[in-house]
Coordinates of N, CA and C in Angstrom, one line a residue:
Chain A
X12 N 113.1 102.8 115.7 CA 112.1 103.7 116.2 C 111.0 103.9 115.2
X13 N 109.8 104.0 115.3 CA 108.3 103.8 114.9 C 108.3 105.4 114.5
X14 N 108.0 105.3 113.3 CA 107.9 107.2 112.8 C 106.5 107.8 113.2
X15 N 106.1 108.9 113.3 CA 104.7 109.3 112.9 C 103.8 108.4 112.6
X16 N 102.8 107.9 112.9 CA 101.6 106.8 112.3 C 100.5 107.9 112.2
X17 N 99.5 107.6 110.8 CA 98.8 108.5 110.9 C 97.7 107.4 110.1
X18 N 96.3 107.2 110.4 CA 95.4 106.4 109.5 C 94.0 106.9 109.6
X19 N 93.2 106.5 108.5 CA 93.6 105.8 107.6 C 94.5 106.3 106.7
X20 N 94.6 105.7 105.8 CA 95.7 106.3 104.6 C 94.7 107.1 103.9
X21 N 93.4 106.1 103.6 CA 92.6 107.0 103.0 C 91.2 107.4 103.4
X22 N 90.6 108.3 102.8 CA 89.0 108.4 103.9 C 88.5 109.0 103.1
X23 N 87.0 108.2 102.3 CA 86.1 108.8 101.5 C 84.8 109.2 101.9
X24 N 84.4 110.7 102.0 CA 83.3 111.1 102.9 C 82.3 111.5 102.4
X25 N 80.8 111.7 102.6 CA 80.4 112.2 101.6 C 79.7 114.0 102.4
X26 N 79.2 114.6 101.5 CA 79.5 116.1 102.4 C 78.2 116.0 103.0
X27 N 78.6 116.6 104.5 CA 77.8 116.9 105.6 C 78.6 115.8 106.4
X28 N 79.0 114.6 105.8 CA 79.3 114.0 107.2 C 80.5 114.4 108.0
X29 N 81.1 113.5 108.9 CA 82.0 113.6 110.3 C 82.9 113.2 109.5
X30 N 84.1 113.7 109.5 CA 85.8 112.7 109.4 C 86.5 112.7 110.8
X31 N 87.1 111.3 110.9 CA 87.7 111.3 111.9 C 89.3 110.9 112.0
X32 N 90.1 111.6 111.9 CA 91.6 111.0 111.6 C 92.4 110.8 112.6
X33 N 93.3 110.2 112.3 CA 94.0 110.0 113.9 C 95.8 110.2 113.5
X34 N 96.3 110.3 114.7 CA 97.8 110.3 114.8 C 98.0 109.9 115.9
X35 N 99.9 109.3 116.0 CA 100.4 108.7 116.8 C 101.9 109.4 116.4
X36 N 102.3 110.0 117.4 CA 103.7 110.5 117.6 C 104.8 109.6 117.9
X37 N 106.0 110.1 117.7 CA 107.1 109.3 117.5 C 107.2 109.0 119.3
X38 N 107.5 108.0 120.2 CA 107.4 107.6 121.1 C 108.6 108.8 121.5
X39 N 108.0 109.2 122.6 CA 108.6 110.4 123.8 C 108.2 111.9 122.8
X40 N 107.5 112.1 122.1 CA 107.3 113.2 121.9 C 105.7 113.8 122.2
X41 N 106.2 114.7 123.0 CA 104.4 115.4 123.4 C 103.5 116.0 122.5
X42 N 104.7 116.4 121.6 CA 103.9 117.6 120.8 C 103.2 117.1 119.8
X43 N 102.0 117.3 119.3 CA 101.4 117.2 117.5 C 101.0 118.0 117.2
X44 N 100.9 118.2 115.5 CA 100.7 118.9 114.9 C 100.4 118.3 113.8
X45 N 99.1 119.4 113.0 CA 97.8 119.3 112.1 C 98.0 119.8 111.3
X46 N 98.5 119.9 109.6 CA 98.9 120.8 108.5 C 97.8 120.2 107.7
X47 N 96.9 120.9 106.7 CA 96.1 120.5 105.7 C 97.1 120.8 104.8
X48 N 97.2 120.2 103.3 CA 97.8 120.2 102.0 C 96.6 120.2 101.1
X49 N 96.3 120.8 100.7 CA 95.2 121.2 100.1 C 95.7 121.6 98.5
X50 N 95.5 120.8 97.0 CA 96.2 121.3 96.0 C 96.0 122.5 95.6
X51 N 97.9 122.4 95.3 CA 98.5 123.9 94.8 C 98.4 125.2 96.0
X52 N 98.0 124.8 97.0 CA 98.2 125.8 98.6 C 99.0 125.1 99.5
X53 N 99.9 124.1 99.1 CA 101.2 124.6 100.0 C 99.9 123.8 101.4
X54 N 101.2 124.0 102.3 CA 100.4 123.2 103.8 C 100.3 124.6 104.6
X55 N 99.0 124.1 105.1 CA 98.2 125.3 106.0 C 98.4 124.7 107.4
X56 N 99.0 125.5 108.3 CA 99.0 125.0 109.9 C 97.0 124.7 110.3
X57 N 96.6 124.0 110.7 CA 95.3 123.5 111.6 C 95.8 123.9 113.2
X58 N 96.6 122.7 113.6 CA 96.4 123.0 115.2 C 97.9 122.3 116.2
X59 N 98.2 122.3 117.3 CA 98.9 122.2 117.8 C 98.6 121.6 119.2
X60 N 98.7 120.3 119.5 CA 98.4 120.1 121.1 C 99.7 119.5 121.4
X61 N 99.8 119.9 122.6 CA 100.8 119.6 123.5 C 100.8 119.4 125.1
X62 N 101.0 118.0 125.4 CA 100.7 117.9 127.1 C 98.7 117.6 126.9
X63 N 98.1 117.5 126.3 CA 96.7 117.3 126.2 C 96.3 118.2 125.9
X64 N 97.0 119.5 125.5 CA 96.2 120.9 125.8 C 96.4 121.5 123.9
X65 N 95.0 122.4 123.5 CA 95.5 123.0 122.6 C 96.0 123.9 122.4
X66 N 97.4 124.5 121.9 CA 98.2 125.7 122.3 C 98.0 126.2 120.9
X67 N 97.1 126.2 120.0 CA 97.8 127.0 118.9 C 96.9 126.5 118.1
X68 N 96.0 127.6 116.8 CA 95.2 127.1 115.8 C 95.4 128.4 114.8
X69 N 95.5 127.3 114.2 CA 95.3 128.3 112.4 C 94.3 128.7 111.9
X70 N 94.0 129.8 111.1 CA 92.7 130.2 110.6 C 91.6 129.2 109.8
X71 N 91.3 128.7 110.7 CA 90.2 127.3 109.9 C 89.0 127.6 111.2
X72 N 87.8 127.1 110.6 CA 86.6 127.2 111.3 C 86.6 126.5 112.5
X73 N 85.7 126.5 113.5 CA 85.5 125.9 114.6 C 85.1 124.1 114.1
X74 N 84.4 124.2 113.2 CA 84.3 122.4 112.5 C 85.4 121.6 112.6
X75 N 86.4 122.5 112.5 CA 87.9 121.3 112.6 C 88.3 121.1 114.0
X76 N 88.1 120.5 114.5 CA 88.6 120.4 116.1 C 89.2 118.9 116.2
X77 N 90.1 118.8 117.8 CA 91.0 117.6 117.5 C 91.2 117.5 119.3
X78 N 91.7 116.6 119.9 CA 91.7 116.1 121.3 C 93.3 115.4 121.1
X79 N 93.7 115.4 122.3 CA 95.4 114.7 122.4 C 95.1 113.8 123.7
X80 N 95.2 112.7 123.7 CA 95.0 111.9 124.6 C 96.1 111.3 125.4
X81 N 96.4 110.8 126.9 CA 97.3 110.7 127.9 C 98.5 110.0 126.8
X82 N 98.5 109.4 126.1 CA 99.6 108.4 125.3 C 99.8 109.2 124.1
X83 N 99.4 110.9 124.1 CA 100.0 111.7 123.2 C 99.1 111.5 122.1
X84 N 99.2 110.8 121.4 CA 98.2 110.2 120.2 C 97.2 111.4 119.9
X85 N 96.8 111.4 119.0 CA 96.1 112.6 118.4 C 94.8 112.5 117.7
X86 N 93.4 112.7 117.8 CA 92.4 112.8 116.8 C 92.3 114.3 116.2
X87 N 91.9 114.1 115.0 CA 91.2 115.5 114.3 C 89.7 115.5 113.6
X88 N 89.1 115.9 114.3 CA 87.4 115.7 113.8 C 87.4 117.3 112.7
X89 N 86.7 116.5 112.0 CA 85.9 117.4 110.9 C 84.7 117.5 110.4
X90 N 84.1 118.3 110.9 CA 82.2 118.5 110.8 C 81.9 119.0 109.7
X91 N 80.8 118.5 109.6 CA 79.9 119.2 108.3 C 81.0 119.3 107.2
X92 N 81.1 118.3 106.6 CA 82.6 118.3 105.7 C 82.0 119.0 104.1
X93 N 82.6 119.8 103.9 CA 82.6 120.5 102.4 C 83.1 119.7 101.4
X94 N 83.4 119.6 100.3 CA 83.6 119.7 99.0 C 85.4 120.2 99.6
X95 N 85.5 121.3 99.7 CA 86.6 122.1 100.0 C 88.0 121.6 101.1
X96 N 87.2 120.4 101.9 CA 87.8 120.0 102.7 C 88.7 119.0 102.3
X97 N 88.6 118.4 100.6 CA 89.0 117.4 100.4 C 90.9 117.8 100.2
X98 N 91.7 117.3 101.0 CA 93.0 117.2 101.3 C 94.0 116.3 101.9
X99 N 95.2 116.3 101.4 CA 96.0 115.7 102.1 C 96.3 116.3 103.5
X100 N 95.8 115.0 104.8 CA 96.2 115.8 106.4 C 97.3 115.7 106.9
X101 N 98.4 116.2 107.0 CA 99.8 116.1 107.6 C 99.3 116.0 109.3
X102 N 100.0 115.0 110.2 CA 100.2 115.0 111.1 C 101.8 115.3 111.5
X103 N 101.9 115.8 112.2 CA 103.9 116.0 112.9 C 103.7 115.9 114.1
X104 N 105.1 115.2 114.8 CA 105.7 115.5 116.1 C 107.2 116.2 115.9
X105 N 107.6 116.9 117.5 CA 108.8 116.7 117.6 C 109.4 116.8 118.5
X106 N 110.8 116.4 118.4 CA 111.6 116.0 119.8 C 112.0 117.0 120.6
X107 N 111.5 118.4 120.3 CA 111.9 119.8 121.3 C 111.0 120.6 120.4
X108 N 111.7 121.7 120.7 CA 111.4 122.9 120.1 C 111.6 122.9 118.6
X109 N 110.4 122.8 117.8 CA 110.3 123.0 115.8 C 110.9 123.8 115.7
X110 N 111.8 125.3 116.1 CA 112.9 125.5 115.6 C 114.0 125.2 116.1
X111 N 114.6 124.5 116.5 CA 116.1 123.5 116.8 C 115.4 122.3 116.2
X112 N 114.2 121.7 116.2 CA 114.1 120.2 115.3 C 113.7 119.9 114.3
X113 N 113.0 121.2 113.9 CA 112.0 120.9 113.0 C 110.4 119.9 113.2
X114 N 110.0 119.5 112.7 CA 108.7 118.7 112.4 C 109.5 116.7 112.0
X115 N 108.8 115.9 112.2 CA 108.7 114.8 111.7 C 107.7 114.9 111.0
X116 N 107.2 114.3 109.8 CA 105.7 114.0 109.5 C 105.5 112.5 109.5
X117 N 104.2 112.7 109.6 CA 103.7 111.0 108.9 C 103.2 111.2 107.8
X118 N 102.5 109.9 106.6 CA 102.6 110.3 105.7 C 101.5 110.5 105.3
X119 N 100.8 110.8 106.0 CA 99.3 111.9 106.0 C 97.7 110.8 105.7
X120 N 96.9 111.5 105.7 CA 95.5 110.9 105.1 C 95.1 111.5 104.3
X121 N 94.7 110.5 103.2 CA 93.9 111.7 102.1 C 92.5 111.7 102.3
X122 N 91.9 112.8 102.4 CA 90.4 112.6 102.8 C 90.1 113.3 101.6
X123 N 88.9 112.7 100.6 CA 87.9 113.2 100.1 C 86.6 112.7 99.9
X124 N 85.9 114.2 99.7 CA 85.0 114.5 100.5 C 83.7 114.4 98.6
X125 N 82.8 113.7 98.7 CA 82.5 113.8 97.5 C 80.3 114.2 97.9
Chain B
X11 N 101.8 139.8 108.8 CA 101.4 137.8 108.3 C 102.7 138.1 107.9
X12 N 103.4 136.8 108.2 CA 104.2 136.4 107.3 C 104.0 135.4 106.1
X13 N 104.9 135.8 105.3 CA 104.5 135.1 103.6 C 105.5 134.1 103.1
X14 N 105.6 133.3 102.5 CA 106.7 132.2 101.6 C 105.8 132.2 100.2
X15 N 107.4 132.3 99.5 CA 106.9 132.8 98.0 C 107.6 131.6 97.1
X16 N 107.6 131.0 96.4 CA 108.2 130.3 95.9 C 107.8 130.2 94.5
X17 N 108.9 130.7 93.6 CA 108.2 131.4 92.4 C 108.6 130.2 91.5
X18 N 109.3 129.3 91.2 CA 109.0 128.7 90.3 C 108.6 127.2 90.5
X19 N 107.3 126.8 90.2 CA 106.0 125.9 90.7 C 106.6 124.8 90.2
X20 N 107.5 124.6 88.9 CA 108.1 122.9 88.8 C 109.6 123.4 88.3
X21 N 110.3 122.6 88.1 CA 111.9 122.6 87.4 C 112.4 120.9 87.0
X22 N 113.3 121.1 86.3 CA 113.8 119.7 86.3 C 115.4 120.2 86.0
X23 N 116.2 118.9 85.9 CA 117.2 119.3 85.8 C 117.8 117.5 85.5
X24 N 119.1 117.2 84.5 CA 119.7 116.4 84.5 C 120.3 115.8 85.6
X25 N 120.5 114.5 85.5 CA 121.2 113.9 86.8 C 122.2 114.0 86.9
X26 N 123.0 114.8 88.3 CA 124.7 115.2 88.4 C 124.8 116.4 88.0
X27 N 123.7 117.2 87.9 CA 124.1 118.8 87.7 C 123.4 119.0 89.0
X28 N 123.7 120.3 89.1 CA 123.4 121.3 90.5 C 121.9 122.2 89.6
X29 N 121.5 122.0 90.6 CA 119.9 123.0 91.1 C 119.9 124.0 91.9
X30 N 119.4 124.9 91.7 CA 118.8 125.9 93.1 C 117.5 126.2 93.0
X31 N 116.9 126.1 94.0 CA 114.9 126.6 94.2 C 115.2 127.5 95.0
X32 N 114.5 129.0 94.5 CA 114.1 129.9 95.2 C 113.3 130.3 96.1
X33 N 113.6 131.3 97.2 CA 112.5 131.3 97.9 C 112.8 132.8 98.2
X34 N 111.5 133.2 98.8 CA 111.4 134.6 99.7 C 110.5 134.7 100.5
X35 N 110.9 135.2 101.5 CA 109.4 135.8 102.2 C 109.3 137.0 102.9
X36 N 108.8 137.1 103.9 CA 108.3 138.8 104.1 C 108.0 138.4 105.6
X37 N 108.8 139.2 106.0 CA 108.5 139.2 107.8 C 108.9 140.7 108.2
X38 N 108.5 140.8 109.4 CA 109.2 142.7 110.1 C 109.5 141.8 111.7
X39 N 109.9 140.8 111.9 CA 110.4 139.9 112.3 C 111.8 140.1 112.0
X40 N 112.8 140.1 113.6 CA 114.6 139.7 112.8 C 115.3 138.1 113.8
X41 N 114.0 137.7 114.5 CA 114.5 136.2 115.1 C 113.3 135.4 114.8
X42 N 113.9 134.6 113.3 CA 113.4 133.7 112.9 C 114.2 132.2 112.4
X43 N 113.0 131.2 111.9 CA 114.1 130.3 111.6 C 113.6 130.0 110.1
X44 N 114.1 129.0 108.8 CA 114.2 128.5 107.6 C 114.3 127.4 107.7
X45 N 113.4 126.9 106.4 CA 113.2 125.7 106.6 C 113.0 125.2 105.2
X46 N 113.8 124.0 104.7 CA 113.6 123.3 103.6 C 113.3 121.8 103.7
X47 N 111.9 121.6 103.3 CA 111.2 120.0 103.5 C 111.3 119.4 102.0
X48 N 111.3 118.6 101.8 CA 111.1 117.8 100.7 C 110.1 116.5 101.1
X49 N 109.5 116.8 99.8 CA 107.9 115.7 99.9 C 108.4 114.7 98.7
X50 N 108.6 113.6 98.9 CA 108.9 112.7 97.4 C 107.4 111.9 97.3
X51 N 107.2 111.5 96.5 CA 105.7 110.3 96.0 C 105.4 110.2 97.1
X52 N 106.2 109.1 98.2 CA 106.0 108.4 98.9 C 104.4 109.6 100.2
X53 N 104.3 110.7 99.8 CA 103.4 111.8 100.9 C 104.4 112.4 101.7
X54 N 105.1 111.4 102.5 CA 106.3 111.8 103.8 C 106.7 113.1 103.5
X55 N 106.6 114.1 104.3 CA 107.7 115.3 104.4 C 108.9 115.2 105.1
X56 N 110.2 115.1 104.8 CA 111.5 115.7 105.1 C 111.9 116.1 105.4
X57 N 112.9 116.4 106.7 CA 113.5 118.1 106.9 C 114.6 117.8 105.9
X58 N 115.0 118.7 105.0 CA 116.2 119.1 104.2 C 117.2 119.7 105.2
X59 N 117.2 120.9 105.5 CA 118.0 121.6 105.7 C 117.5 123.0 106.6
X60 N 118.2 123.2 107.4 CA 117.5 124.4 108.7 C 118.4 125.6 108.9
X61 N 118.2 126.7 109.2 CA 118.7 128.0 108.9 C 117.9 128.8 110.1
X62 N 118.7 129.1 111.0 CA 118.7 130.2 112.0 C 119.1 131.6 111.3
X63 N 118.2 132.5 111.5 CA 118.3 133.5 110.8 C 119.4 134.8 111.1
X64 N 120.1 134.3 112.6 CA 121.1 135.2 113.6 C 122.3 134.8 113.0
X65 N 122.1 133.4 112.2 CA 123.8 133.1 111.9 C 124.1 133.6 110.4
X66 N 124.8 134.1 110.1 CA 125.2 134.6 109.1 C 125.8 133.6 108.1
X67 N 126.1 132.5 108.4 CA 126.8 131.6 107.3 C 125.9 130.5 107.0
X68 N 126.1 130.3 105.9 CA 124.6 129.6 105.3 C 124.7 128.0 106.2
X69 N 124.0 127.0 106.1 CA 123.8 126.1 106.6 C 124.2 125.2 105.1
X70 N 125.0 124.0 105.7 CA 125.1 123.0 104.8 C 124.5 121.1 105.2
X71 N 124.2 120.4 104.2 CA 123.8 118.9 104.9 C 124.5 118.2 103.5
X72 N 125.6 118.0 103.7 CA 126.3 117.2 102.5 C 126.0 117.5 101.1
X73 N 125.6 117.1 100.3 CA 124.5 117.9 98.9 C 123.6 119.1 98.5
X74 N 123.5 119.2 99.8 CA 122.3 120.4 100.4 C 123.2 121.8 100.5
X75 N 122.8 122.8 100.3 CA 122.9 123.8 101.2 C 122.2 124.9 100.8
X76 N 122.2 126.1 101.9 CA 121.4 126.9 101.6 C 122.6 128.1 101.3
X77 N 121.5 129.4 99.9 CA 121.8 130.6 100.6 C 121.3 131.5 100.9
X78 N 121.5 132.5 101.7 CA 120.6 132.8 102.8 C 121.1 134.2 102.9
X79 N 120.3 135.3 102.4 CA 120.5 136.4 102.0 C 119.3 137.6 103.2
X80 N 119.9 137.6 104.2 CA 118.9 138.1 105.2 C 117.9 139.3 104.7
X81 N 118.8 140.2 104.3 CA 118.5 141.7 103.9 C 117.5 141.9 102.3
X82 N 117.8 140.6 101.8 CA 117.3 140.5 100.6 C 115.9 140.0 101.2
X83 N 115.5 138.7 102.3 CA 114.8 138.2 102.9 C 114.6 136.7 101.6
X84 N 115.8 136.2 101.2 CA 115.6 135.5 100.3 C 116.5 134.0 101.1
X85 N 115.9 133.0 100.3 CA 116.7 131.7 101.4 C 116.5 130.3 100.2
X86 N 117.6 130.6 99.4 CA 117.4 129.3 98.0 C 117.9 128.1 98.6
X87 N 117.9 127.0 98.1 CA 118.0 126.0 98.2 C 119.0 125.4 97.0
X88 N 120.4 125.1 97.0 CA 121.4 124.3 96.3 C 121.5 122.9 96.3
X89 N 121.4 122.1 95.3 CA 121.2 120.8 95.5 C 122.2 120.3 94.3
X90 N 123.8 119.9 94.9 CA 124.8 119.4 93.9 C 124.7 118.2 93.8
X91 N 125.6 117.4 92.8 CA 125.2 116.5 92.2 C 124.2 115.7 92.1
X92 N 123.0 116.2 91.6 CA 121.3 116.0 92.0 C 121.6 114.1 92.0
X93 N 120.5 113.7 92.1 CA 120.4 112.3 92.2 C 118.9 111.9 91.9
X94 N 118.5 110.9 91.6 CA 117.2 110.3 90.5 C 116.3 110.6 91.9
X95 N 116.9 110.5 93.2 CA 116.1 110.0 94.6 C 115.8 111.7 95.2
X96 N 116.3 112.5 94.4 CA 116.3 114.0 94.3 C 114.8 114.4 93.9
X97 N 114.1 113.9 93.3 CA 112.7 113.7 92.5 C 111.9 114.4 93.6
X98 N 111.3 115.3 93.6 CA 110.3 115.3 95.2 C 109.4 117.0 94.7
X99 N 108.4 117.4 95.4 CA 107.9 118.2 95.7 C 109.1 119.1 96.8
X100 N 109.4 120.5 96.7 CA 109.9 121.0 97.4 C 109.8 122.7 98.1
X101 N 109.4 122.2 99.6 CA 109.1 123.2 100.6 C 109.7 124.2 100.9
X102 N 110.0 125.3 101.2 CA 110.6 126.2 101.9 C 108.9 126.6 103.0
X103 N 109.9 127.0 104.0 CA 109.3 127.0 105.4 C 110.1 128.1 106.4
X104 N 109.0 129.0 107.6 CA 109.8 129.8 108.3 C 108.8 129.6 109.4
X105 N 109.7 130.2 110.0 CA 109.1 130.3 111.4 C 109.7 131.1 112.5
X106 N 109.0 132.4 113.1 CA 109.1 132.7 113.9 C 109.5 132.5 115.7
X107 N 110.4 132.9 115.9 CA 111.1 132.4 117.3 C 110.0 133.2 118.2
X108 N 108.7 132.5 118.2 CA 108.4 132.9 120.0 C 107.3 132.0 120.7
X109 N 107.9 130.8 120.0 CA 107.2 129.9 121.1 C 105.5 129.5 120.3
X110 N 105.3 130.3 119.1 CA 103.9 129.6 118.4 C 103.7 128.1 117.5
X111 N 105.1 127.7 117.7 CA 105.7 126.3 117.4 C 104.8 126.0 115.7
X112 N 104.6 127.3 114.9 CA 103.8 126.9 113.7 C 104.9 127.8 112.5
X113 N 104.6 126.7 111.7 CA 105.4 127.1 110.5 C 104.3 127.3 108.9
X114 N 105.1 128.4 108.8 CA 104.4 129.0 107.3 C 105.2 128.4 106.2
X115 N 104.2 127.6 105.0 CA 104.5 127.3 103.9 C 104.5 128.2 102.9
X116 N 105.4 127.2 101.8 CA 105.0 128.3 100.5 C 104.8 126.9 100.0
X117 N 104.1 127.3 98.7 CA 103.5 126.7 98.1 C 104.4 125.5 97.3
X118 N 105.3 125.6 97.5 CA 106.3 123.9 96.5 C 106.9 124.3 95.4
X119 N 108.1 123.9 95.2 CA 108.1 123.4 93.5 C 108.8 122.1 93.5
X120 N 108.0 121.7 92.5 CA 108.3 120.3 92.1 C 109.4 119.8 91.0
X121 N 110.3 119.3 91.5 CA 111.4 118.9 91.1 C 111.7 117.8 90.8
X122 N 112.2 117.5 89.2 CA 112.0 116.1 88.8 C 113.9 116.0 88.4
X123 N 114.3 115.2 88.9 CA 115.9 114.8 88.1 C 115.6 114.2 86.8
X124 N 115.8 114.2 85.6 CA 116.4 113.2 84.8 C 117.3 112.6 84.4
X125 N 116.9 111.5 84.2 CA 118.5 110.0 84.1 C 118.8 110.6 82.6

């Protein structure tokens, strides 16, 4: 079974522009999820779609927005990219409910932003 | 808010002794869940080890276990006979039971075995 796919691995941007990152959930899972890792702050929840729909966002600006597409699969757009934005992106799925499964991850993208 | 505190940011420890990482956090919350990830080089996060907050006996995964001090609001991490593949950045994690399907980090500590 195909884990989390998440690409690119890496993404060098320079500030003001768009980032565009993507995910791919473990086959049969609806759910994804969006954690920034940002050094020395630990992973920050971003967002949550499930079934196409967004159910859930973390305190980050309206610039970070993301779409879930019929085959689950995941984009996360990032506007007007800061300096600040530059982090490791965790993507996750999982097979039920995150407390009975916890998270899968993939092994993230590193975006910076120069 | 809930918070994850994880006070000491690196450790190490010889290979084949026992470790514990601390953790705490702060909720007015009494149905939640725990959570221990481990991040090694490779980026990938891990589930370690999971702790329902209703069950009173700690949770174990072969080398792993937790303990899990409700009233203290404290949930360490035991790691016996460490192993070199033990090497990783390490998570504690919670999460509230109502369906917000999002989990609060603490910030890591980074755990190195030595051979």
């Amino acid at each position: 079974e195909a884990g989390v796919t998440q690409s690119p691995t890496h993404l060098i941007k320079t500030r003001g522009q768009q980032a565009t990152l993507r995910c791919s959930p473990i086959s049969g899972h609806t759910s994804v999820y969006w954690y920034q890792q940002a050094l020395g702050l630990g992973l920050q929840f971003l967002l949550w779609y499930d079934e196409g729909e967004e159910r859930n966002r973390g305190n980050f600006p309206p610039r970070f927005s993301g779409r879930q597409f019929p085959n689950y699969s995941s984009e996360l757009n990032v506007n007007a990219l800061e300096l600040e934005d530059s982090a490791l992106y965790l993507c996750a799925s999982s097979r039920g409910t995150v407390a009975n499964y916890g998270y899968t991850f993939g092994s993230g993208t590193r975006l910076t932003v120069v | 808010a809930q918070t994850v505190t994880q006070s000491q940011p690196e450790m190490s420890v010889q290979e084949a002794e026992t470790v514990t990482l601390s953790c705490t956090y702060d909720t007015s919350e009494n149905n939640y869940y725990l959570f221990w990830y481990k991040q090694p080089p490779s980026r990938q996060m891990i589930l370690v080890i999971r702790q329902e907050a209703y069950k009173q006996q700690n949770a174990t995964e072969n080398r792993f276990s937790v303990n899990f001090q409700k009233a203290a609001k404290s949930f360490s991490l035991k790691i016996s006979d460490s192993q070199l593949g033990d090497t990783a950045m390490y998570f504690c994690a919670f999460m509230i039971d109502f369906g917000n399907e999002k989990l609060t980090f603490g910030t890591g500590t980074r755990l190195t075995i030595i051979p």
